Short mmCIF file of C-alpha atoms and ligand atoms in Angstrom, two decimals:
data_model
loop_
_atom_site.label_atom_id
_atom_site.label_comp_id
_atom_site.label_asym_id
_atom_site.label_seq_id
_atom_site.Cartn_x
_atom_site.Cartn_y
_atom_site.Cartn_z
CA MET A 4 40.35 -129.03 -56.04
CA LEU A 5 43.27 -129.10 -53.26
CA LEU A 6 46.77 -129.51 -54.15
CA HIS A 7 49.80 -130.93 -52.50
CA ARG A 8 53.14 -130.49 -53.06
CA THR A 9 55.21 -133.89 -53.29
CA THR A 10 58.63 -133.57 -51.79
CA ASN A 11 60.56 -134.47 -55.28
CA GLY A 12 60.60 -131.23 -56.94
CA GLY A 13 57.84 -129.12 -55.88
CA HIS A 14 55.54 -130.00 -58.49
CA THR A 15 52.01 -130.53 -57.51
CA ALA A 16 49.34 -133.49 -58.19
CA PRO A 17 46.16 -133.69 -56.71
CA ALA A 18 46.31 -134.64 -52.73
CA SER A 19 43.36 -137.40 -53.77
CA ALA A 20 45.80 -139.35 -55.92
CA ASN A 21 47.79 -140.45 -52.21
CA LEU A 22 51.10 -140.84 -53.67
CA PRO A 23 53.52 -142.20 -51.45
CA PRO A 24 55.89 -140.28 -49.22
CA VAL A 25 58.35 -140.82 -51.80
CA SER A 26 61.62 -138.50 -53.21
CA THR A 27 64.44 -140.37 -54.60
CA PRO A 28 67.33 -140.19 -51.77
CA ALA A 29 69.92 -139.31 -53.30
CA VAL A 30 72.59 -140.88 -51.19
CA SER A 31 72.48 -144.04 -49.35
CA THR A 32 74.39 -142.66 -45.85
CA TYR A 33 72.49 -140.23 -43.36
CA ASP A 34 73.61 -138.94 -40.13
CA PHE A 35 69.77 -140.02 -39.09
CA ILE A 36 67.84 -142.33 -40.28
CA VAL A 37 64.08 -141.92 -38.89
CA ILE A 38 61.53 -144.59 -38.84
CA GLY A 39 58.20 -143.58 -38.84
CA SER A 40 56.77 -140.02 -40.21
CA GLY A 41 54.26 -139.18 -36.85
CA PRO A 42 55.33 -136.78 -34.24
CA ALA A 43 58.05 -138.04 -32.72
CA GLY A 44 59.25 -139.12 -36.11
CA ARG A 45 58.82 -135.76 -37.84
CA ARG A 46 60.09 -133.41 -34.79
CA ALA A 47 63.06 -135.15 -34.61
CA ALA A 48 63.79 -135.33 -38.15
CA ILE A 49 63.32 -131.33 -38.46
CA GLN A 50 65.48 -130.42 -35.52
CA ALA A 51 68.36 -132.98 -36.70
CA ALA A 52 68.02 -131.17 -40.28
CA LYS A 53 68.32 -127.64 -38.31
CA LEU A 54 71.01 -128.92 -36.58
CA GLY A 55 72.67 -129.43 -40.00
CA ARG A 56 72.62 -133.06 -39.94
CA SER A 57 71.69 -135.24 -43.29
CA VAL A 58 68.29 -136.85 -42.47
CA LEU A 59 66.04 -139.87 -44.02
CA VAL A 60 62.69 -140.51 -43.10
CA VAL A 61 61.19 -144.03 -43.79
CA GLU A 62 57.53 -143.88 -44.16
CA LYS A 63 55.34 -147.38 -44.65
CA GLY A 64 52.14 -145.39 -44.82
CA ARG A 65 50.61 -143.93 -48.00
CA ARG A 66 51.33 -140.22 -46.64
CA VAL A 67 53.49 -138.36 -44.16
CA GLY A 68 51.79 -137.57 -41.07
CA GLY A 69 51.81 -140.99 -38.72
CA VAL A 70 48.85 -142.08 -36.53
CA SER A 71 48.63 -139.06 -35.02
CA VAL A 72 47.57 -137.49 -38.76
CA HIS A 73 45.93 -140.24 -40.24
CA THR A 74 44.07 -142.42 -37.89
CA GLY A 75 44.40 -140.84 -34.03
CA THR A 76 44.63 -137.31 -33.32
CA ILE A 77 43.41 -135.44 -35.89
CA PRO A 78 40.74 -137.23 -37.76
CA SER A 79 39.15 -138.00 -34.19
CA LYS A 80 39.27 -134.13 -33.45
CA THR A 81 38.00 -133.21 -36.56
CA MET A 82 35.45 -135.74 -36.19
CA ARG A 83 34.64 -134.25 -32.90
CA GLU A 84 34.61 -130.50 -33.85
CA THR A 85 32.44 -131.10 -37.00
CA VAL A 86 29.70 -133.42 -35.31
CA LEU A 87 29.80 -130.18 -32.69
CA ASN A 88 29.39 -127.83 -35.44
CA LEU A 89 26.78 -129.87 -37.35
CA THR A 90 24.58 -130.60 -34.38
CA GLY A 91 24.72 -127.38 -32.81
CA TRP A 92 25.77 -128.95 -29.44
CA ARG A 93 27.36 -125.80 -28.04
CA GLU A 94 23.73 -123.85 -28.85
CA ARG A 95 21.59 -126.36 -27.07
CA GLY A 96 21.71 -125.00 -23.21
CA PHE A 97 19.71 -121.94 -24.73
CA TYR A 98 17.53 -123.61 -27.85
CA GLY A 99 17.15 -127.30 -26.10
CA ARG A 100 18.34 -130.93 -26.69
CA ALA A 101 16.22 -130.84 -30.06
CA TYR A 102 18.09 -127.90 -31.75
CA ARG A 103 20.16 -129.00 -34.62
CA VAL A 104 22.21 -127.51 -37.15
CA LYS A 105 21.92 -129.59 -40.19
CA LYS A 106 18.82 -132.12 -39.44
CA ASP A 107 20.55 -135.55 -41.13
CA ILE A 108 24.13 -135.68 -40.52
CA ALA A 109 25.39 -138.64 -43.03
CA ALA A 110 29.17 -140.40 -42.67
CA ASN A 111 29.49 -138.17 -45.77
CA ASP A 112 29.28 -135.03 -43.64
CA LEU A 113 31.45 -136.19 -40.85
CA MET A 114 34.42 -137.42 -44.02
CA ALA A 115 34.24 -134.05 -46.47
CA ARG A 116 35.62 -131.99 -43.29
CA LEU A 117 38.24 -134.93 -42.12
CA HIS A 118 39.69 -135.23 -45.89
CA MET A 119 40.22 -131.21 -46.15
CA THR A 120 41.53 -131.51 -42.77
CA LEU A 121 44.11 -134.21 -43.37
CA ASP A 122 44.77 -133.01 -47.21
CA HIS A 123 45.83 -129.71 -45.04
CA GLU A 124 48.19 -131.38 -42.31
CA VAL A 125 50.27 -133.49 -44.83
CA ASP A 126 50.73 -130.94 -47.23
CA VAL A 127 51.53 -128.60 -43.92
CA LEU A 128 53.89 -131.67 -43.14
CA GLU A 129 55.67 -132.34 -46.66
CA HIS A 130 56.64 -128.21 -46.95
CA GLN A 131 58.53 -128.99 -43.58
CA PHE A 132 60.57 -131.78 -44.65
CA ALA A 133 61.22 -130.22 -48.09
CA ARG A 134 62.19 -126.70 -46.86
CA ASN A 135 64.45 -128.18 -44.13
CA GLY A 136 66.00 -130.79 -46.78
CA VAL A 137 65.05 -133.49 -44.49
CA GLN A 138 64.57 -136.76 -47.40
CA THR A 139 61.68 -139.02 -47.27
CA ILE A 140 61.35 -142.56 -48.85
CA GLY A 141 58.54 -144.67 -48.72
CA GLY A 142 58.13 -148.28 -47.58
CA THR A 143 58.86 -150.61 -44.72
CA ALA A 144 62.18 -150.58 -42.69
CA ARG A 145 63.94 -153.56 -41.13
CA PHE A 146 67.23 -153.84 -39.89
CA LEU A 147 70.12 -155.43 -41.49
CA ASP A 148 72.70 -155.11 -38.63
CA PRO A 149 73.12 -151.98 -35.98
CA HIS A 150 73.67 -149.26 -38.42
CA ARG A 151 72.15 -150.64 -42.26
CA ILE A 152 68.40 -150.44 -42.98
CA GLU A 153 66.64 -152.03 -45.63
CA VAL A 154 63.58 -150.43 -47.28
CA THR A 155 60.94 -152.51 -49.65
CA SER A 156 58.40 -149.86 -51.15
CA ASP A 157 54.38 -151.29 -51.46
CA VAL A 158 55.52 -152.58 -55.31
CA GLY A 159 59.02 -154.06 -53.69
CA ASP A 160 61.63 -152.14 -54.78
CA ILE A 161 64.07 -152.86 -52.37
CA ARG A 162 67.11 -150.48 -51.13
CA THR A 163 69.33 -149.74 -48.10
CA PHE A 164 70.63 -147.20 -46.38
CA GLU A 165 73.30 -146.57 -43.40
CA GLY A 166 73.14 -144.67 -40.45
CA THR A 167 74.78 -143.33 -37.84
CA ARG A 168 72.17 -142.53 -35.90
CA ILE A 169 69.09 -144.11 -35.85
CA LEU A 170 65.46 -143.11 -34.44
CA LEU A 171 62.50 -145.84 -33.92
CA ALA A 172 59.56 -143.71 -34.20
CA VAL A 173 57.18 -146.64 -35.32
CA GLY A 174 54.43 -145.73 -33.06
CA THR A 175 51.33 -148.54 -32.51
CA ARG A 176 48.18 -150.37 -34.18
CA PRO A 177 45.12 -150.61 -32.43
CA TYR A 178 45.38 -154.77 -30.38
CA ARG A 179 42.93 -157.12 -32.62
CA PRO A 180 42.54 -159.59 -30.10
CA ASP A 181 41.23 -163.04 -32.09
CA SER A 182 38.31 -163.35 -30.16
CA VAL A 183 36.55 -159.96 -31.57
CA PRO A 184 35.02 -160.60 -35.12
CA PHE A 185 36.73 -157.54 -36.74
CA ASN A 186 34.79 -157.55 -40.21
CA GLY A 187 34.80 -153.85 -41.93
CA ILE A 188 31.15 -153.65 -41.76
CA ASN A 189 30.02 -153.30 -38.00
CA VAL A 190 32.45 -154.43 -35.76
CA PHE A 191 35.73 -152.15 -35.95
CA ASP A 192 39.12 -150.93 -34.08
CA SER A 193 39.72 -147.41 -33.55
CA ASP A 194 41.92 -146.99 -37.05
CA GLU A 195 38.79 -147.93 -39.29
CA ILE A 196 36.08 -145.86 -37.21
CA VAL A 197 37.31 -142.78 -38.73
CA GLU A 198 36.39 -144.22 -42.24
CA ILE A 199 32.76 -145.80 -41.25
CA PRO A 200 30.59 -145.68 -43.95
CA ARG A 201 27.42 -144.89 -42.48
CA LEU A 202 26.72 -143.62 -39.29
CA PRO A 203 24.98 -146.53 -36.61
CA ARG A 204 21.71 -145.99 -35.12
CA SER A 205 23.80 -147.51 -31.81
CA LEU A 206 26.91 -148.44 -30.83
CA ALA A 207 28.23 -150.13 -28.38
CA VAL A 208 32.35 -149.02 -27.42
CA ILE A 209 34.73 -151.46 -25.54
CA GLY A 210 37.33 -150.56 -23.58
CA ALA A 211 36.61 -147.29 -21.57
CA GLY A 212 40.42 -145.31 -21.90
CA VAL A 213 41.03 -142.29 -23.38
CA ILE A 214 39.73 -143.32 -27.06
CA GLY A 215 36.91 -145.39 -25.99
CA VAL A 216 35.74 -142.37 -24.49
CA GLU A 217 35.96 -139.96 -26.83
CA TYR A 218 34.50 -141.88 -29.49
CA ALA A 219 31.71 -142.93 -27.24
CA THR A 220 30.87 -139.33 -26.48
CA ILE A 221 31.18 -137.73 -29.51
CA PHE A 222 28.43 -140.69 -31.12
CA SER A 223 26.65 -139.92 -28.16
CA ALA A 224 26.35 -136.24 -29.31
CA LEU A 225 24.97 -137.14 -32.68
CA ASP A 226 22.35 -139.17 -30.91
CA VAL A 227 23.61 -142.17 -31.22
CA ALA A 228 22.37 -144.72 -28.62
CA VAL A 229 26.11 -145.41 -27.12
CA SER A 230 27.10 -148.21 -24.37
CA LEU A 231 30.05 -148.07 -22.98
CA VAL A 232 31.59 -151.38 -21.94
CA GLU A 233 34.47 -151.66 -19.88
CA ALA A 234 36.40 -154.32 -17.46
CA ARG A 235 37.68 -152.28 -14.97
CA PRO A 236 34.91 -150.78 -12.29
CA ALA A 237 35.91 -147.25 -13.50
CA MET A 238 36.98 -144.88 -16.60
CA LEU A 239 40.12 -143.05 -16.67
CA GLU A 240 41.47 -144.12 -13.68
CA PHE A 241 44.27 -141.52 -13.78
CA VAL A 242 41.90 -138.59 -13.72
CA ASP A 243 40.66 -136.91 -10.42
CA HIS A 244 37.69 -138.55 -9.18
CA GLU A 245 35.63 -136.10 -8.49
CA LEU A 246 36.02 -134.85 -11.85
CA ILE A 247 34.88 -138.34 -13.17
CA GLU A 248 31.61 -138.10 -11.12
CA ASP A 249 30.49 -135.14 -12.98
CA PHE A 250 31.70 -136.38 -16.21
CA THR A 251 30.09 -139.66 -15.55
CA HIS A 252 26.89 -137.66 -13.92
CA GLN A 253 26.43 -135.94 -17.52
CA LEU A 254 27.09 -138.68 -19.74
CA ARG A 255 24.13 -140.81 -17.62
CA ASP A 256 21.94 -137.53 -18.13
CA ARG A 257 22.34 -137.78 -21.73
CA GLY A 258 21.46 -141.53 -21.98
CA VAL A 259 24.97 -143.21 -22.80
CA THR A 260 24.76 -146.55 -20.90
CA LEU A 261 27.92 -147.56 -19.03
CA ARG A 262 28.30 -150.76 -18.56
CA PHE A 263 31.47 -150.95 -16.20
CA GLY A 264 33.17 -153.89 -14.40
CA ALA A 265 32.09 -155.74 -17.18
CA LYS A 266 34.83 -158.08 -19.37
CA VAL A 267 33.47 -159.21 -22.88
CA GLU A 268 33.39 -162.72 -23.38
CA GLY A 269 32.79 -162.51 -27.15
CA ILE A 270 30.62 -160.82 -29.87
CA ALA A 271 28.31 -162.90 -31.77
CA PHE A 272 25.71 -161.67 -34.56
CA GLU A 273 21.82 -162.19 -34.55
CA ASN A 274 20.57 -161.00 -37.75
CA ASP A 275 23.91 -160.11 -38.98
CA ARG A 276 24.23 -157.52 -36.14
CA PRO A 277 26.48 -157.83 -33.34
CA VAL A 278 25.64 -158.50 -30.10
CA THR A 279 28.33 -157.59 -27.41
CA LEU A 280 28.65 -160.94 -24.73
CA LEU A 281 29.02 -160.18 -20.99
CA GLU A 282 30.89 -161.87 -18.18
CA GLY A 283 27.38 -163.23 -16.57
CA GLY A 284 25.32 -163.47 -19.45
CA ARG A 285 24.53 -159.92 -20.12
CA ARG A 286 23.97 -159.35 -23.84
CA VAL A 287 24.65 -155.78 -25.52
CA ARG A 288 22.76 -155.50 -28.71
CA SER A 289 24.25 -152.45 -31.25
CA ASP A 290 24.09 -151.51 -34.81
CA MET A 291 27.75 -151.26 -34.29
CA VAL A 292 31.27 -152.43 -32.39
CA LEU A 293 33.74 -150.04 -32.03
CA PHE A 294 36.73 -152.16 -30.28
CA THR A 295 39.39 -149.54 -28.42
CA ALA A 296 40.67 -151.81 -25.68
CA GLY A 297 44.57 -151.40 -25.95
CA ARG A 298 47.37 -150.80 -28.68
CA VAL A 299 50.34 -152.68 -28.90
CA GLY A 300 54.17 -151.49 -30.56
CA ALA A 301 54.41 -151.15 -34.64
CA THR A 302 57.91 -152.91 -34.04
CA ASP A 303 57.60 -156.78 -35.53
CA ALA A 304 58.48 -155.70 -38.74
CA LEU A 305 62.09 -154.12 -37.38
CA ASN A 306 63.67 -157.46 -37.64
CA LEU A 307 65.13 -156.09 -34.06
CA GLU A 308 66.98 -158.87 -33.26
CA ALA A 309 69.78 -157.42 -36.09
CA CYS A 310 70.56 -154.72 -33.90
CA GLY A 311 70.67 -156.17 -30.70
CA LEU A 312 67.12 -154.73 -29.51
CA THR A 313 64.27 -156.69 -27.61
CA THR A 314 60.63 -155.05 -26.77
CA ASP A 315 57.87 -156.09 -24.01
CA ALA A 316 55.12 -158.55 -24.50
CA ARG A 317 53.13 -155.40 -26.04
CA GLY A 318 56.02 -154.98 -28.34
CA ARG A 319 57.32 -151.23 -26.71
CA LEU A 320 60.62 -150.71 -26.75
CA LYS A 321 62.96 -149.31 -23.15
CA VAL A 322 64.53 -146.53 -23.18
CA ASP A 323 66.50 -144.13 -20.97
CA GLY A 324 63.89 -141.31 -19.77
CA ARG A 325 66.34 -138.71 -20.24
CA THR A 326 67.62 -138.88 -23.57
CA PHE A 327 65.68 -141.57 -25.62
CA GLN A 328 68.95 -143.88 -26.19
CA THR A 329 67.71 -147.82 -25.85
CA GLU A 330 70.31 -150.13 -25.04
CA VAL A 331 71.95 -149.76 -28.37
CA PRO A 332 73.52 -146.18 -27.62
CA HIS A 333 73.43 -145.04 -31.07
CA ILE A 334 69.53 -146.06 -31.37
CA TYR A 335 67.23 -144.23 -29.98
CA ALA A 336 63.44 -144.63 -29.70
CA ALA A 337 60.15 -142.19 -28.92
CA GLY A 338 56.90 -141.30 -29.19
CA ASP A 339 54.20 -144.34 -28.84
CA ALA A 340 56.94 -146.80 -29.10
CA ILE A 341 58.03 -146.44 -25.61
CA GLY A 342 54.73 -146.57 -24.04
CA PHE A 343 53.67 -144.07 -21.59
CA PRO A 344 52.22 -141.22 -21.70
CA SER A 345 51.53 -142.27 -25.70
CA LEU A 346 50.37 -138.47 -26.68
CA ALA A 347 51.21 -137.07 -29.53
CA SER A 348 52.12 -133.66 -27.62
CA THR A 349 54.36 -135.64 -25.34
CA SER A 350 56.03 -137.68 -28.53
CA LEU A 351 57.31 -134.23 -30.44
CA GLU A 352 58.93 -132.88 -27.27
CA GLN A 353 60.53 -136.49 -26.90
CA GLY A 354 61.85 -136.27 -30.87
CA ARG A 355 62.97 -133.16 -30.40
CA ILE A 356 65.20 -134.13 -27.41
CA ALA A 357 66.41 -137.46 -29.12
CA ALA A 358 67.67 -135.63 -32.25
CA CYS A 359 69.46 -133.26 -29.93
CA HIS A 360 71.22 -135.45 -27.76
CA ALA A 361 71.96 -137.71 -30.75
CA PHE A 362 73.94 -135.00 -32.37
CA GLY A 363 75.48 -133.74 -28.76
CA VAL A 364 73.29 -130.52 -28.41
CA PRO A 365 72.21 -130.06 -24.53
CA ALA A 366 68.31 -129.98 -24.17
CA PRO A 367 66.72 -129.97 -20.56
CA PRO A 368 64.35 -132.41 -20.05
CA ALA A 369 60.49 -131.62 -20.12
CA PRO A 370 59.26 -130.27 -17.00
CA GLU A 371 57.68 -133.37 -14.91
CA PHE A 372 54.38 -132.29 -15.11
CA PHE A 373 52.25 -131.83 -18.64
CA PRO A 374 48.78 -131.31 -19.60
CA PHE A 375 46.38 -134.38 -20.63
CA GLY A 376 43.74 -133.90 -23.18
CA ILE A 377 40.62 -135.77 -23.50
CA TYR A 378 38.31 -134.77 -26.38
CA SER A 379 35.46 -136.15 -25.02
CA VAL A 380 32.26 -134.23 -25.50
CA PRO A 381 32.51 -132.04 -22.58
CA GLU A 382 36.25 -131.98 -22.75
CA ILE A 383 38.72 -133.44 -19.54
CA SER A 384 42.15 -132.02 -19.65
CA THR A 385 44.28 -132.18 -16.35
CA VAL A 386 47.96 -131.25 -15.12
CA GLY A 387 49.80 -132.03 -11.96
CA MET A 388 48.44 -133.66 -9.25
CA THR A 389 45.00 -135.17 -8.45
CA GLU A 390 43.20 -135.10 -4.94
CA HIS A 391 44.21 -139.05 -4.53
CA ASP A 392 48.02 -138.43 -5.40
CA VAL A 393 48.59 -135.65 -2.56
CA ARG A 394 46.90 -137.76 -0.04
CA GLU A 395 48.86 -140.62 -1.16
CA ARG A 396 52.09 -138.24 -0.93
CA GLY A 397 50.97 -137.25 2.36
CA ILE A 398 50.68 -133.40 1.51
CA PRO A 399 48.70 -131.17 3.52
CA TYR A 400 46.26 -129.36 1.14
CA GLU A 401 43.38 -127.77 0.20
CA CYS A 402 40.76 -128.10 -2.61
CA GLY A 403 38.98 -124.92 -4.87
CA ILE A 404 36.52 -125.44 -7.13
CA ALA A 405 34.67 -123.16 -9.90
CA ARG A 406 31.45 -123.98 -12.11
CA PHE A 407 31.17 -122.55 -15.62
CA ARG A 408 28.26 -121.80 -15.01
CA GLU A 409 29.18 -119.01 -12.08
CA THR A 410 31.22 -116.63 -14.52
CA SER A 411 29.51 -114.26 -16.69
CA ARG A 412 31.13 -116.00 -19.68
CA GLY A 413 29.29 -119.29 -18.87
CA HIS A 414 26.35 -117.39 -18.61
CA ILE A 415 26.43 -115.95 -22.15
CA MET A 416 27.14 -119.18 -24.06
CA GLY A 417 24.73 -120.94 -21.94
CA LEU A 418 26.65 -123.75 -20.04
CA ASN A 419 24.69 -125.45 -17.41
CA ALA A 420 27.83 -127.81 -16.77
CA GLY A 421 31.37 -127.85 -16.54
CA MET A 422 33.49 -127.26 -13.40
CA MET A 423 37.35 -127.02 -12.24
CA LYS A 424 39.00 -128.22 -9.48
CA MET A 425 42.54 -126.72 -8.07
CA ILE A 426 44.85 -128.11 -5.61
CA PHE A 427 46.96 -126.03 -3.13
CA SER A 428 49.98 -127.35 -0.79
CA LEU A 429 48.35 -125.72 2.69
CA LYS A 430 52.00 -125.12 4.00
CA THR A 431 53.41 -123.45 1.16
CA GLN A 432 49.99 -122.20 -0.75
CA ARG A 433 51.91 -123.69 -4.22
CA LEU A 434 49.45 -125.06 -6.84
CA LEU A 435 49.68 -128.65 -6.94
CA GLY A 436 47.15 -129.34 -9.38
CA VAL A 437 44.34 -128.69 -12.05
CA HIS A 438 41.85 -130.56 -13.46
CA ILE A 439 38.61 -129.02 -15.54
CA VAL A 440 35.71 -130.48 -17.32
CA GLY A 441 33.60 -128.49 -19.62
CA GLU A 442 34.11 -126.28 -22.54
CA GLY A 443 37.66 -125.36 -23.78
CA ALA A 444 38.98 -127.05 -20.68
CA THR A 445 41.87 -128.60 -22.90
CA GLU A 446 42.88 -124.67 -23.87
CA LEU A 447 42.37 -123.51 -20.13
CA VAL A 448 44.25 -126.00 -18.55
CA HIS A 449 47.45 -123.97 -19.69
CA ILE A 450 47.46 -121.57 -17.48
CA GLY A 451 47.03 -123.43 -14.46
CA GLN A 452 50.48 -125.88 -16.35
CA ALA A 453 51.96 -122.24 -16.60
CA VAL A 454 51.79 -121.20 -13.28
CA LEU A 455 52.34 -125.05 -11.54
CA ASN A 456 55.92 -125.27 -13.41
CA LEU A 457 56.78 -121.92 -12.39
CA LYS A 458 55.87 -123.08 -8.89
CA GLY A 459 53.21 -120.37 -8.49
CA THR A 460 51.21 -119.99 -5.79
CA LEU A 461 47.63 -119.20 -4.84
CA ASP A 462 47.89 -115.69 -4.37
CA TYR A 463 49.01 -115.96 -8.62
CA PHE A 464 45.23 -116.17 -8.68
CA ILE A 465 43.95 -113.79 -6.63
CA GLU A 466 46.35 -110.84 -7.46
CA ASN A 467 46.02 -110.92 -10.99
CA THR A 468 43.48 -109.21 -13.21
CA PHE A 469 41.71 -111.88 -15.73
CA ASN A 470 39.85 -110.51 -18.89
CA TYR A 471 36.42 -110.46 -18.49
CA PRO A 472 34.25 -112.24 -19.19
CA THR A 473 36.21 -114.88 -19.50
CA LEU A 474 35.79 -118.87 -18.64
CA ALA A 475 39.51 -118.29 -17.13
CA GLU A 476 37.88 -116.41 -14.17
CA ALA A 477 37.35 -120.02 -13.41
CA TYR A 478 40.49 -120.00 -11.62
CA LYS A 479 39.78 -116.94 -10.06
CA ILE A 480 37.00 -118.43 -8.86
CA ALA A 481 38.62 -121.98 -7.56
CA ALA A 482 41.16 -119.90 -6.42
CA LEU A 483 39.15 -117.58 -4.08
CA ASP A 484 37.30 -120.56 -2.91
CA ALA A 485 40.25 -122.93 -1.91
CA TRP A 486 41.71 -119.37 -0.10
CA ASN A 487 38.17 -119.27 2.09
CA ARG A 488 38.39 -122.95 2.88
CA MET A 489 42.10 -122.54 3.88
CA SER A 490 40.92 -119.45 6.01
CA ALA A 491 38.20 -121.45 7.42
CA THR A 492 40.45 -124.16 8.98
C1 LIG B 516 42.33 -142.26 -31.83
C2 LIG B 516 43.16 -141.61 -31.50
C3 LIG B 516 43.10 -140.22 -30.66
C4 LIG B 516 44.16 -139.57 -30.30
N1 LIG B 516 43.72 -138.61 -29.66
C5 LIG B 516 45.31 -137.90 -29.53
C6 LIG B 516 45.04 -136.26 -28.82
O1 LIG B 516 43.81 -135.74 -28.53
N2 LIG B 516 45.99 -135.82 -28.30
C7 LIG B 516 47.33 -136.36 -28.01
O2 LIG B 516 48.17 -135.41 -27.76
N3 LIG B 516 47.33 -137.71 -28.64
C8 LIG B 516 46.39 -138.51 -29.17
N4 LIG B 516 46.66 -139.53 -29.85
C9 LIG B 516 48.07 -140.25 -29.19
C10 LIG B 516 48.41 -139.92 -30.80
O3 LIG B 516 48.38 -140.03 -31.67
C11 LIG B 516 50.19 -140.71 -30.52
O4 LIG B 516 50.63 -140.33 -29.05
C12 LIG B 516 51.10 -140.56 -31.53
O5 LIG B 516 50.22 -140.65 -32.76
C13 LIG B 516 52.72 -141.06 -31.39
O6 LIG B 516 52.97 -140.41 -32.14
P1 LIG B 516 54.24 -141.40 -32.92
O7 LIG B 516 55.61 -140.58 -33.55
O8 LIG B 516 55.09 -142.47 -31.68
O9 LIG B 516 53.92 -142.44 -34.02
P2 LIG B 516 52.80 -142.72 -35.16
O10 LIG B 516 51.88 -141.46 -34.76
O11 LIG B 516 52.02 -143.89 -34.42
O12 LIG B 516 53.60 -142.75 -36.16
C14 LIG B 516 54.07 -143.74 -36.47
C15 LIG B 516 54.56 -143.95 -37.94
O13 LIG B 516 55.12 -145.04 -38.33
C16 LIG B 516 55.25 -146.18 -39.61
N5 LIG B 516 55.96 -147.31 -39.65
C17 LIG B 516 55.55 -147.88 -38.43
N6 LIG B 516 56.41 -149.10 -38.59
C18 LIG B 516 57.36 -148.53 -39.18
C19 LIG B 516 58.50 -149.37 -40.57
N7 LIG B 516 58.83 -150.78 -39.99
N8 LIG B 516 58.68 -148.64 -41.83
C20 LIG B 516 58.49 -147.41 -42.19
N9 LIG B 516 57.66 -146.85 -41.26
C21 LIG B 516 56.67 -147.10 -40.17
C22 LIG B 516 53.75 -145.80 -39.10
O14 LIG B 516 53.26 -146.04 -40.88
C23 LIG B 516 53.10 -144.60 -38.96
O15 LIG B 516 52.89 -143.61 -39.80
C24 LIG B 516 45.53 -140.35 -30.15
C25 LIG B 516 45.69 -141.81 -30.50
C26 LIG B 516 44.42 -142.23 -31.25
C27 LIG B 516 44.93 -143.56 -31.84
#
């Protein structure tokens, strides 16, 4: 049986008991009160504790970890990995599309691994808090005044705490418009999909943002017939368009139906099965609907009037982008509650910088370029400027392209898809952007990120030796391709 450690004394209890993230805070005044235990709150709390400050984390969920651990990043990535393993997806280049590791894959197969991963993540986090002397309390926090927070537990117990500095790391929740009949049976939002009771035969995914595209392609890898519906004319518009062309081709090739430029007017039911009604009269019939069109800041329970803060129409807070201070200087906000880029990776860094600033420790701002990882099947990852960006900025440039099938490692792995595109300045030969679609993209991108942020040039890739055989060789191939094109002009 898996055991997890509670924060109130180190004894263990079954992970399945879903104990609230409660300790009994010894005092009611703290140097730092952190509301929310997702990536931003967790990193901030530990950073402040390492600076010798007393820290209280308030979490309204049943266990610590936030959206990242319980309904977002980790569950979706665990589901992806489980699907790729059980379907034998990575082997299909050799053994054909009908190849399977497990013949009949059921929702339970996905859940089993999910729960193991989540229990482990929560355990690590609780241990981190305990080791660093961070106190936690379960309950919903609201302001009484700019320094005082009231916490109401699930069973209605109320306690009041005072914080010298406060961090709002409350994240987001799915946007659930009234026009969508969510029912927990066959119409779900992105928080619910990780616990679906059965796998659908067909799925309509509404919203082709990162979350929608990830789930659409994960379910398609399970041979579920997927329709991806998006009101805008294209998906993932922030990604380099050449990559998206390649990605789109791969999705169409395996039968994903793309309905772009199609506004959803409503969802009806025929014989209890959902039918997505599109502007212009088209209908998408499916076994299940997953609605992933947007998230809103989870700030409404905070009683922000009591501390003098307001939010935008989507519940997000405004901060100074260097310090993460709100307009009330002792109150900070970080993570998804402040909007773009809304990633676990950037939320962690924002939490750290906020805590350092709150306690007078210099923390240089994060470098301009950070990577985006889209864990679709296949993966997409990108860092730096797209071709569209460099054109808009009027920078003379050249591109280099490598196909994974050109690398020996690609042959060994049976890859027949996957590409890397690099963009270099013509004037300085500096690397401006790296864009990858294919196996390992989210790992590979970090080589490009390092060179980019260290202001490296084409020469780095041409002069250095790379392990052989690796997919990372694609960097050398793409750089040589760019060099050839530059020499030809
Ligand atoms: C499906 C999905 C997939 C994703 N995949 C990725 C990915 O692959 N990579 C990546 O980098 N990012 C990914 N993200 C984004 C990532 O999950 C978020 O950026 C990250 O979780 C934000 O962290 P946070 O600290 O702002 O808040 P959250 O993780 O949202 O946590 C906020 C916490 O605050 C608590 N809370 C809220 N209000 C109160 C209150 N009043 N009192 C007490 N507690 C409160 C909530 O219960 C919650 O636990 C994904 C998101 C989703 C939805």
